Coordinates of C-alpha atoms in Angstrom, one line a residue:
M1 CA 41.6 102.6 187.4
K2 CA 40.4 99.1 188.4
K3 CA 37.7 98.9 191.1
N4 CA 36.0 95.6 192.1
N5 CA 37.5 93.7 189.1
R6 CA 36.1 96.3 186.8
F7 CA 37.7 99.2 185.0
D8 CA 36.0 102.4 185.8
L9 CA 36.0 104.8 182.8
D10 CA 36.3 108.5 183.4
S11 CA 35.3 111.2 181.0
Y12 CA 38.8 111.3 179.4
D13 CA 38.7 107.5 178.8
L14 CA 35.3 107.7 177.2
K15 CA 36.4 110.5 174.9
I16 CA 39.5 108.5 173.9
L17 CA 37.3 105.4 173.3
R18 CA 34.9 107.4 171.1
I19 CA 37.8 108.7 169.0
L20 CA 39.4 105.3 168.7
Q21 CA 36.2 103.5 167.6
S22 CA 35.6 106.2 164.9
D23 CA 39.2 106.1 163.7
S24 CA 41.9 104.1 165.5
D25 CA 44.5 105.7 163.3
T26 CA 44.0 109.1 165.0
T27 CA 47.4 110.4 166.1
L28 CA 48.1 110.9 169.7
Q29 CA 48.7 114.6 169.0
V30 CA 45.2 115.1 167.5
M31 CA 43.7 112.9 170.2
G32 CA 45.3 115.0 172.9
E33 CA 44.1 118.2 171.4
T34 CA 40.6 116.9 171.1
V35 CA 40.4 115.4 174.6
G36 CA 42.4 118.0 176.4
L37 CA 45.4 115.9 177.4
S38 CA 49.0 115.6 176.4
P39 CA 49.8 112.9 173.7
S40 CA 51.8 111.0 176.3
A41 CA 48.8 111.0 178.8
C42 CA 46.6 109.7 176.0
S43 CA 49.1 107.0 175.2
R44 CA 49.3 105.9 178.9
R45 CA 45.5 105.8 179.0
I46 CA 45.2 103.8 175.8
G47 CA 47.7 101.3 177.3
A48 CA 45.7 101.1 180.5
L49 CA 42.5 100.6 178.5
R50 CA 44.1 97.8 176.6
A51 CA 45.5 96.2 179.7
S52 CA 42.0 96.3 181.4
G53 CA 40.3 94.7 178.4
A54 CA 38.2 97.8 177.7
I55 CA 40.0 97.8 174.3
R56 CA 39.9 94.1 173.1
K57 CA 41.6 94.5 169.8
N58 CA 42.0 96.8 166.8
I59 CA 40.6 95.8 163.5
A60 CA 40.2 97.0 159.9
I61 CA 36.7 97.3 158.5
I62 CA 36.8 95.9 155.0
D63 CA 34.6 97.0 152.1
R64 CA 32.1 94.2 151.4
E65 CA 31.9 94.9 147.7
L66 CA 35.7 94.5 147.2
T67 CA 35.8 91.1 148.9
H68 CA 32.7 89.7 147.1
S69 CA 31.0 89.2 150.5
N70 CA 28.2 91.7 149.7
V71 CA 25.3 89.5 150.6
I72 CA 24.3 89.3 154.3
A73 CA 22.1 86.5 155.6
F74 CA 20.4 86.6 159.0
V75 CA 19.6 83.0 160.1
L76 CA 17.2 82.2 163.0
I77 CA 17.6 78.7 164.4
R78 CA 15.5 76.7 166.7
A79 CA 17.4 73.8 168.3
A80 CA 16.0 70.2 168.3
S81 CA 16.8 70.0 172.0
H82 CA 18.0 72.4 174.6
T83 CA 20.4 70.7 177.0
T84 CA 23.7 72.4 177.8
V85 CA 25.5 69.6 175.9
D86 CA 23.4 70.4 172.8
I87 CA 24.1 74.2 173.1
E88 CA 27.8 73.4 173.3
K89 CA 27.5 71.0 170.3
F90 CA 25.9 73.8 168.3
R91 CA 28.6 76.3 169.4
K92 CA 31.3 73.9 168.2
S93 CA 29.4 73.2 164.9
L94 CA 30.1 76.8 163.9
N95 CA 33.9 76.4 164.2
G96 CA 35.8 77.0 161.0
I97 CA 32.9 78.7 159.2
V98 CA 34.7 82.0 158.6
E99 CA 31.7 83.6 156.9
I100 CA 29.8 83.7 160.2
A101 CA 30.3 87.3 161.4
E102 CA 28.1 87.0 164.5
A103 CA 26.4 84.3 166.4
H104 CA 24.0 85.0 169.3
R105 CA 22.0 82.7 171.7
L106 CA 18.5 84.2 172.0
T107 CA 15.5 84.2 174.2
G108 CA 12.1 83.8 172.7
N109 CA 10.9 81.6 169.8
Y110 CA 14.3 80.9 168.3
D111 CA 17.5 79.8 170.1
F112 CA 20.2 81.2 167.9
M113 CA 20.7 84.0 165.4
L114 CA 23.6 84.1 162.9
K115 CA 24.8 87.0 160.7
I116 CA 26.6 85.5 157.7
N117 CA 28.6 87.4 155.1
I118 CA 28.4 85.6 151.8
S119 CA 28.8 86.1 148.0
S120 CA 25.6 84.5 146.8
V121 CA 22.6 82.4 147.8
D122 CA 24.5 79.3 146.6
H123 CA 27.3 80.2 149.0
Y124 CA 24.8 80.4 151.8
D125 CA 23.4 77.0 150.8
Q126 CA 26.9 75.5 151.2
I127 CA 27.2 76.9 154.8
Y128 CA 23.6 75.8 155.6
K129 CA 24.4 72.3 154.6
T130 CA 27.6 72.3 156.6
I131 CA 25.7 73.3 159.7
I132 CA 22.8 70.9 159.4
N133 CA 25.2 68.0 158.8
R134 CA 26.9 68.8 162.1
V135 CA 24.0 69.3 164.5
D136 CA 20.2 68.4 164.7
L137 CA 18.0 71.5 164.3
D138 CA 14.2 71.9 164.6
R139 CA 13.8 75.0 162.4
V140 CA 15.9 77.3 160.3
S141 CA 14.6 80.6 158.9
S142 CA 16.9 82.6 156.6
Y143 CA 16.6 86.2 155.7
F144 CA 18.7 88.1 153.2
S145 CA 19.4 91.8 153.7
A146 CA 18.0 93.9 150.9
E147 CA 19.7 97.1 152.1
V148 CA 22.1 98.0 154.8
I149 CA 20.5 101.1 156.5
S150 CA 23.0 101.4 159.3
D151 CA 26.3 99.5 159.8
Q152 CA 27.9 100.8 163.0
T153 CA 30.6 99.2 165.1
K154 CA 30.4 101.9 167.8
I155 CA 29.1 101.1 171.2
L156 CA 29.6 104.5 172.8

């Protein structure tokens, strides 16, 4: 139910969301048994969760090894200048670089952080050169993941 332009989640909604974020292929029958609702009630709630924006989209999580994107680079970037125009220019500079899994604007010593899925250091270097040719930067520090200790997509 919407309240003040916000979707208020009840305990059933939260249970449904937890199930969906663990396995979005869970059948309505199994979900209903787990949550304590009928399959049709679960279906209606899922529809409402989608309509509200609480569920933005369904995705498949792909095995990195199979796609040869098994190297993860974390890149900390300090901008050369900090105007809103420069921030928007940086944002646009990332367009079309499909390897960038996440981009965050930060507080603190660096302005941006990127998580990039790549196949090699050479692959990273191509992306690095693409970015620095599009926008002026003050400092770039790159870190390569040695081991993924936890890789969760869950927020609940």
